[in-house]
Amino acid sequence: MTLEEQVLERIKPSPEEKKKLEEIASELLQKVSDAAKLLGINGITPKLVGSAARNTWISGTHDLDVFIAFPESTSREELENNGLLIAREVAKEGQNIEERYAEHPYLNIEYKGFDVDLVPCFAVDSASNIKSAVDRTPFHNEFIKMSIPGREDDVLIMKQFMKGTGTYGSELRTQGFSGYLTEILIIHYGSFRNTIRNVCNWKPGLTIDMLEHGILKHDDPLVVIDPTDPKRNVAAALSPNQFAKFIDVCRSYTEKPSEEFFFPREKEPMQKEEIIDMMNSRGSSFIAIVFEAPDLVDDILYPQLDKMEHSVRALLADYDFQILNSGYWAKEDAVILVELISSELPAVKKHMGPPVWVNEHARGFKQKYENSDELFSMYIEEGFYVADIRRKFPTAKELLVERMRSCSLGKHLSKAVADGFTIIEGADITTIEDPDFRRFLRKWEQGK
Amino acid sequence: MTLEEQVLERIKPSPEEKKKLEEIASELLQKVSDAAKLLGINGITPKLVGSAARNTWISGTHDLDVFIAFPESTSREELENNGLLIAREVAKEGQNIEERYAEHPYLNIEYKGFDVDLVPCFAVDSASNIKSAVDRTPFHNEFIKMSIPGREDDVLIMKQFMKGTGTYGSELRTQGFSGYLTEILIIHYGSFRNTIRNVCNWKPGLTIDMLEHGILKHDDPLVVIDPTDPKRNVAAALSPNQFAKFIDVCRSYTEKPSEEFFFPREKEPMQKEEIIDMMNSRGSSFIAIVFEAPDLVDDILYPQLDKMEHSVRALLADYDFQILNSGYWAKEDAVILVELISSELPAVKKHMGPPVWVNEHARGFKQKYENSDELFSMYIEEGFYVADIRRKFPTAKELLVERMRSCSLGKHLSKAVADGFTIIEGADITTIEDPDFRRFLRKWEQGK
């Protein structure tokens, strides 16, 4: 049995598991029709979409996406009201009912052990005429159901490969491959193996346009024209780094395939001594900004953490601190961790002035610094005035304490930081004992 | 009495001093004629050139330039042989006779307290047809003698101003203003004061072409077309920094004239404690390369020191050391002194690899580092492989000790460095006790 067959055996739903899912799905579709009838809402069509409808779901995942399609002529208000009415009627038999929001509200419920989304949408005539973002999904569903038969197992293996290598999922935290994108790749390349083989030679700017109907230029590293909508890049959410990482893991897998790619061992949290050894052997300076993580969904929290990491890097670089690496982590607390060449700089800072021959500026520069207490020395270098002056922030900590609040941060993190933060450095970082944080630190040990 | 009049009083030769110089000059010209006659060499003309001939010499300087002009048809060999024969005959009555070389040999002698150059040249018909570099001088002499009368005092004041501010002299150590260039500026602008006033607004690219006959483009910051040769820039030897410095001092003088510009107080050598205080307050790292200075004339030694300073800076920068300032100094020992942000770097160094999608390079990079003892961690950043590896030279001292000899150095310094050098750092630099070196260090205190 090949490695991939072994993997498939672990992830393919059994006939019983499948039968169960199909029964529950039918029940739910029926309940949607019944609810509509009961409420006197006409013209809707219930649809099962997503991986459950396409036979591309991995054993153990019990997600059902039930769409409630309204005629295109329905007003948005009517769709929202009547959609939620139907969903709430169905939800009466579920648990943990939660109203969620995409472009418009929908319900997430637990029903007989399944995680069910009940999503109103417009039944438009083509994916290029959608009225709401979710309207596209039924078209994706039709296209995959039509094209995938016979290759479902390859999708399963690929999804597991991506999960194991951290490249699966198009949400903002991961910025990897969506289920639909994975399915399209398998359809395009024909099989798991052939996809892997081809990815090894991917280069940025690659366009996959199966129907040869793409009509827009995209700047993304990978462009996969949506078979159901020529204007859309299915891979728009894929970050350049995940694109690169996927190429890298496909090559490594080709060179030396192993089960580890699909089912990696969970990393051990680093021990205190390991962390201190790691820092000492690198000899660089570690500094962490710690604050209470606001209670937000991942798709809002992680982009803001990402933005904050960039702002902090820019702030440090502006004040001459040289950055080696950085990262962020969040649970109850959020941590932005930065590794610097040094967290201390000499008191003196070289401040470049205007060229001597620009009379006005030259006069202003000389007047400003000549008799300043901040001046060490002033001289001319390659025609420019240079003032060696006292550095405002000789340590990264002082800089962050004084200037973090004026960084450009996302709305929620800006508030969180304003409420208070602490800066911890070096060995003190081991006071953060959360095992997940200690796992996150392994990226300094063995690569991201 | 104005400041400038006071200065003039101190530097203008007295009638007696002038009479003495004229007598000695006449004597020497006569001796050249006599020697030629005695040796049976016909057709030569002795000429007094230089500031002595133009009345633009400063009291106390006793330099005489006596040119021995040969007919243009003379061969170079004949000129060299007969020129030296005549010079040696004249030199019989002088002391400290020394053979020196420009494009061809000449004699430097001491004669009745005067420093005399006896220089053979070709009497060509125009400065644009010279056969040897020195042939131009008699034309300069004629032009200045014709144009300067009435403005000699302004030349004297300007020369003293340039001497006092360190901008006088076109030799390679100074790269400032030559005597001829100074005279031309005074002729062009009419007076000392008007020159100062105009220089305040100089900008790079300025061309002064009094006869409007310039025919070549020059890249130098200042272009002064030689009135006797339209192809030549009289200011070719002026460095961009001296150009800028001259603008700066002219502006400062305009704002607040003082005797200091003409007769600056000599700097005090820095005391040991002052040096240590200076280093401590700046907080940066000072490192000096010390070696025996080869016995060379300034015009050979200083360009090589300059080149060495640049090579050392490039070497340090290549290995990630950040330079604040540097300089060199030479007497019996030569010293290249560099001020760094820090002379120590962490063990870890970020080594950028190829983009992931360049398959061949990517493979090579991963293979090279993946199992290396030098690797801390490998990861992908913005699509590129990055290896955090062990830094080869974590201190500037180790780097210089190991790699100085492979620096691109001038011929003579290359040998001197190969013969041995020492690296001293921080407070140990105070072990260099030469007062001139201690004066040189003041540039870190109060500007270059």
Coordinates of C-alpha atoms in Angstrom, one line a residue, chain B residues 124-400:
Chain B
V124 CA 55.8 76.0 -26.3
D125 CA 53.8 78.6 -28.3
S126 CA 50.5 78.0 -26.4
A127 CA 49.4 76.4 -23.2
S128 CA 47.2 74.0 -25.2
N129 CA 50.2 72.6 -26.9
I130 CA 52.3 71.7 -23.9
K131 CA 54.8 68.8 -24.1
S132 CA 55.2 68.5 -20.3
A133 CA 52.8 69.4 -17.5
V134 CA 55.1 72.1 -16.2
D135 CA 55.1 73.9 -19.5
R136 CA 51.8 75.5 -18.6
T137 CA 53.2 77.4 -15.6
P138 CA 54.9 80.2 -17.7
F139 CA 51.5 80.9 -19.4
H140 CA 49.8 81.1 -16.0
N141 CA 52.5 83.5 -14.9
E142 CA 52.0 85.7 -17.9
F143 CA 48.2 85.8 -17.5
I144 CA 48.3 86.6 -13.8
K145 CA 51.0 89.2 -14.2
M146 CA 48.9 90.9 -16.8
S147 CA 45.6 90.7 -14.9
I148 CA 46.5 90.9 -11.2
P149 CA 48.0 94.4 -10.8
G150 CA 46.0 96.3 -8.1
R151 CA 44.5 93.2 -6.7
E152 CA 47.6 91.5 -5.1
D153 CA 46.5 92.4 -1.6
D154 CA 43.1 90.7 -2.1
V155 CA 45.0 87.6 -3.2
L156 CA 47.1 87.7 0.0
I157 CA 44.1 88.1 2.2
M158 CA 42.2 85.3 0.4
K159 CA 45.2 82.9 0.6
Q160 CA 45.5 83.6 4.4
F161 CA 41.8 83.0 4.7
M162 CA 42.1 79.7 2.9
K163 CA 45.2 78.7 4.9
G164 CA 43.4 79.5 8.2
T165 CA 40.3 77.5 7.2
G166 CA 42.3 74.5 5.8
T167 CA 41.2 74.9 2.3
Y168 CA 44.4 76.2 0.7
G169 CA 46.6 73.9 -1.3
S170 CA 45.9 71.6 -4.3
E171 CA 48.2 68.8 -3.2
L172 CA 46.4 65.4 -2.7
R173 CA 46.5 65.6 1.1
T174 CA 44.4 68.8 1.1
Q175 CA 42.6 68.8 -2.3
G176 CA 41.8 72.5 -1.8
F177 CA 42.5 75.7 -3.8
S178 CA 45.8 76.2 -5.6
G179 CA 47.5 79.6 -5.7
Y180 CA 46.6 80.0 -9.4
L181 CA 43.0 79.2 -8.7
T182 CA 42.9 81.7 -5.9
E183 CA 44.3 84.4 -8.1
I184 CA 41.8 83.6 -10.9
L185 CA 38.9 83.9 -8.4
I186 CA 40.1 87.3 -7.2
I187 CA 40.5 88.5 -10.8
H188 CA 37.0 87.1 -11.6
Y189 CA 35.2 88.5 -8.6
G190 CA 37.4 91.6 -8.3
S191 CA 38.1 91.5 -4.6
F192 CA 38.4 89.4 -1.4
R193 CA 35.0 90.6 -0.1
N194 CA 33.2 90.1 -3.4
T195 CA 34.6 86.6 -3.7
I196 CA 33.4 85.7 -0.2
R197 CA 30.0 87.2 -1.0
N198 CA 29.6 85.2 -4.2
V199 CA 31.0 81.9 -2.8
C200 CA 28.1 81.9 -0.2
N201 CA 25.8 81.1 -3.1
W202 CA 28.0 78.6 -5.0
K203 CA 26.3 75.4 -6.1
P204 CA 28.0 72.3 -7.6
G205 CA 28.2 72.6 -11.4
L206 CA 29.2 76.2 -11.3
T207 CA 31.4 77.1 -14.3
I208 CA 33.6 80.2 -14.3
D209 CA 34.9 80.9 -17.8
M210 CA 36.3 84.4 -17.9
L211 CA 37.2 84.3 -21.5
E212 CA 34.2 82.3 -22.6
H213 CA 36.3 79.9 -24.4
G214 CA 35.7 76.6 -22.5
I215 CA 35.3 73.7 -24.8
L216 CA 34.9 70.6 -22.5
K217 CA 32.4 69.4 -20.0
H218 CA 33.8 68.6 -16.6
D219 CA 32.1 66.6 -13.8
D220 CA 33.9 68.5 -11.0
P221 CA 31.8 70.5 -8.5
L222 CA 33.6 73.7 -9.6
V223 CA 34.8 74.3 -13.1
V224 CA 37.1 77.2 -13.7
I225 CA 38.2 77.2 -17.3
D226 CA 41.9 78.0 -17.6
P227 CA 42.3 81.3 -19.3
T228 CA 45.4 79.9 -21.0
D229 CA 44.0 76.5 -22.0
P230 CA 40.2 76.1 -22.8
K231 CA 40.4 72.3 -22.2
R232 CA 41.6 72.5 -18.7
N233 CA 39.7 72.9 -15.4
V234 CA 41.9 74.8 -13.0
A235 CA 39.7 73.5 -10.1
A236 CA 40.1 69.9 -11.1
A237 CA 42.0 69.0 -7.9
L238 CA 39.3 70.6 -5.6
S239 CA 37.4 67.8 -3.8
P240 CA 33.6 68.1 -3.4
N241 CA 34.1 68.3 0.4
Q242 CA 36.6 71.2 0.2
F243 CA 34.2 72.9 -2.2
A244 CA 31.4 72.5 0.4
K245 CA 33.7 73.5 3.3
F246 CA 34.8 76.7 1.5
I247 CA 31.1 77.7 1.0
D248 CA 30.5 76.9 4.6
V249 CA 33.4 79.0 5.9
C250 CA 32.6 81.9 3.6
R251 CA 29.1 82.0 5.0
S252 CA 30.3 81.8 8.6
Y253 CA 32.7 84.6 7.9
T254 CA 30.0 86.7 6.3
E255 CA 27.8 86.2 9.4
K256 CA 30.5 86.8 11.9
P257 CA 33.9 87.9 10.7
S258 CA 36.8 87.3 13.0
E259 CA 40.6 87.0 13.0
E260 CA 40.2 83.3 13.9
F261 CA 39.3 82.5 10.3
F262 CA 42.8 83.7 9.2
F263 CA 44.8 82.8 12.2
P264 CA 43.1 80.0 14.0
R265 CA 44.4 79.0 17.4
E266 CA 46.2 75.7 17.2
K267 CA 44.1 72.9 18.7
E268 CA 45.3 71.5 22.0
P269 CA 46.0 67.8 21.9
M270 CA 43.2 65.9 23.7
Q271 CA 44.1 64.7 27.2
K272 CA 43.7 61.0 28.0
E273 CA 40.7 61.7 30.2
E274 CA 39.1 63.9 27.6
I275 CA 39.4 61.1 25.0
I276 CA 37.8 58.6 27.4
D277 CA 35.0 61.0 28.3
M278 CA 34.4 61.6 24.6
M279 CA 34.1 57.9 23.9
N280 CA 32.0 57.2 26.9
S281 CA 29.6 60.0 26.2
R282 CA 29.1 59.0 22.6
G283 CA 28.7 55.4 23.6
S284 CA 29.9 54.1 20.3
S285 CA 32.9 51.8 19.6
F286 CA 36.3 53.1 18.4
I287 CA 38.7 50.8 16.7
A288 CA 42.2 51.7 15.3
I289 CA 44.4 50.0 12.9
V290 CA 48.0 51.0 13.6
F291 CA 51.1 50.2 11.4
E292 CA 54.4 51.7 10.6
A293 CA 53.9 54.5 8.0
P294 CA 56.1 53.9 4.9
D295 CA 58.5 56.7 4.1
L296 CA 56.7 58.4 1.2
V297 CA 56.0 61.9 0.0
D298 CA 52.5 63.2 1.0
D299 CA 51.2 63.1 -2.6
I300 CA 51.7 59.3 -2.6
L301 CA 51.0 58.5 1.1
Y302 CA 47.8 60.4 1.6
P303 CA 45.9 59.0 -1.4
Q304 CA 46.8 55.5 -0.3
L305 CA 45.6 56.2 3.3
D306 CA 42.4 57.5 1.8
K307 CA 42.0 54.4 -0.3
M308 CA 42.8 52.2 2.8
E309 CA 40.1 54.1 4.8
H310 CA 37.6 53.3 2.1
S311 CA 38.6 49.7 1.9
V312 CA 38.4 49.2 5.6
R313 CA 35.0 50.8 5.7
A314 CA 33.8 48.6 2.9
L315 CA 35.1 45.5 4.7
L316 CA 33.4 46.4 7.9
A317 CA 30.2 47.2 6.2
D318 CA 30.3 43.9 4.2
Y319 CA 30.3 42.1 7.5
D320 CA 27.4 44.2 8.9
F321 CA 29.3 46.6 11.1
Q322 CA 27.7 50.0 11.0
I323 CA 30.1 52.9 10.6
L324 CA 29.5 56.3 12.1
N325 CA 32.8 58.1 11.2
S326 CA 36.3 57.4 10.3
G327 CA 39.6 59.1 9.6
Y328 CA 43.3 58.6 9.2
W329 CA 46.5 60.1 10.6
A330 CA 50.1 59.5 9.8
K331 CA 53.5 60.4 11.2
E332 CA 56.0 57.6 12.1
D333 CA 53.0 55.4 12.6
A334 CA 49.9 55.5 10.5
V335 CA 46.4 55.1 12.1
I336 CA 43.1 54.3 10.5
L337 CA 40.5 55.1 13.1
V338 CA 36.9 54.0 12.7
E339 CA 33.9 54.8 15.0
L340 CA 31.2 52.0 14.9
I341 CA 27.7 51.8 16.2
S342 CA 29.1 48.6 17.9
S343 CA 32.2 46.6 17.4
E344 CA 30.3 43.5 18.5
L345 CA 27.4 41.8 16.7
P346 CA 25.3 38.8 17.8
A347 CA 26.3 35.3 16.9
V348 CA 23.3 35.0 14.6
K349 CA 23.3 36.5 11.1
K350 CA 20.4 36.6 8.7
H351 CA 21.5 35.2 5.5
M352 CA 19.1 35.8 2.5
G353 CA 18.7 32.9 0.1
P354 CA 17.1 32.7 -3.4
P355 CA 13.4 32.9 -4.0
V356 CA 11.7 29.6 -3.4
W357 CA 10.6 29.4 -7.0
V358 CA 14.1 29.4 -8.5
N359 CA 14.3 25.7 -8.3
E360 CA 18.0 25.1 -8.9
H361 CA 19.3 27.8 -6.5
A362 CA 16.7 26.9 -3.9
R363 CA 17.9 23.3 -3.9
G364 CA 21.5 24.4 -3.6
F365 CA 20.8 26.8 -0.8
K366 CA 18.8 24.3 1.3
Q367 CA 21.4 21.6 0.8
K368 CA 24.2 23.9 1.9
Y369 CA 22.6 25.0 5.1
E370 CA 20.0 22.4 6.1
N371 CA 22.3 20.1 8.0
S372 CA 25.1 22.6 8.7
D373 CA 26.4 23.2 12.2
E374 CA 26.2 26.9 11.4
L375 CA 22.4 26.9 11.1
F376 CA 20.2 28.3 13.8
S377 CA 17.0 28.2 11.7
M378 CA 15.7 28.3 8.2
Y379 CA 12.5 29.8 7.0
I380 CA 10.7 31.5 4.1
E381 CA 10.2 35.3 4.2
E382 CA 8.4 37.1 1.5
G383 CA 9.0 34.2 -0.8
F384 CA 12.7 34.0 -0.2
Y385 CA 14.6 31.3 1.8
V386 CA 16.3 32.8 4.8
A387 CA 18.9 31.0 6.9
D388 CA 19.7 32.3 10.3
I389 CA 23.4 31.2 10.5
R390 CA 26.4 31.7 12.8
R391 CA 28.2 34.9 12.0
K392 CA 31.8 34.4 10.9
F393 CA 33.2 37.5 12.6
P394 CA 31.2 38.6 15.6
T395 CA 33.7 41.3 16.5
A396 CA 35.2 44.0 14.3
K397 CA 38.7 43.1 15.7
E398 CA 38.5 39.5 14.6
L399 CA 37.4 40.6 11.1
L400 CA 40.2 43.1 10.7

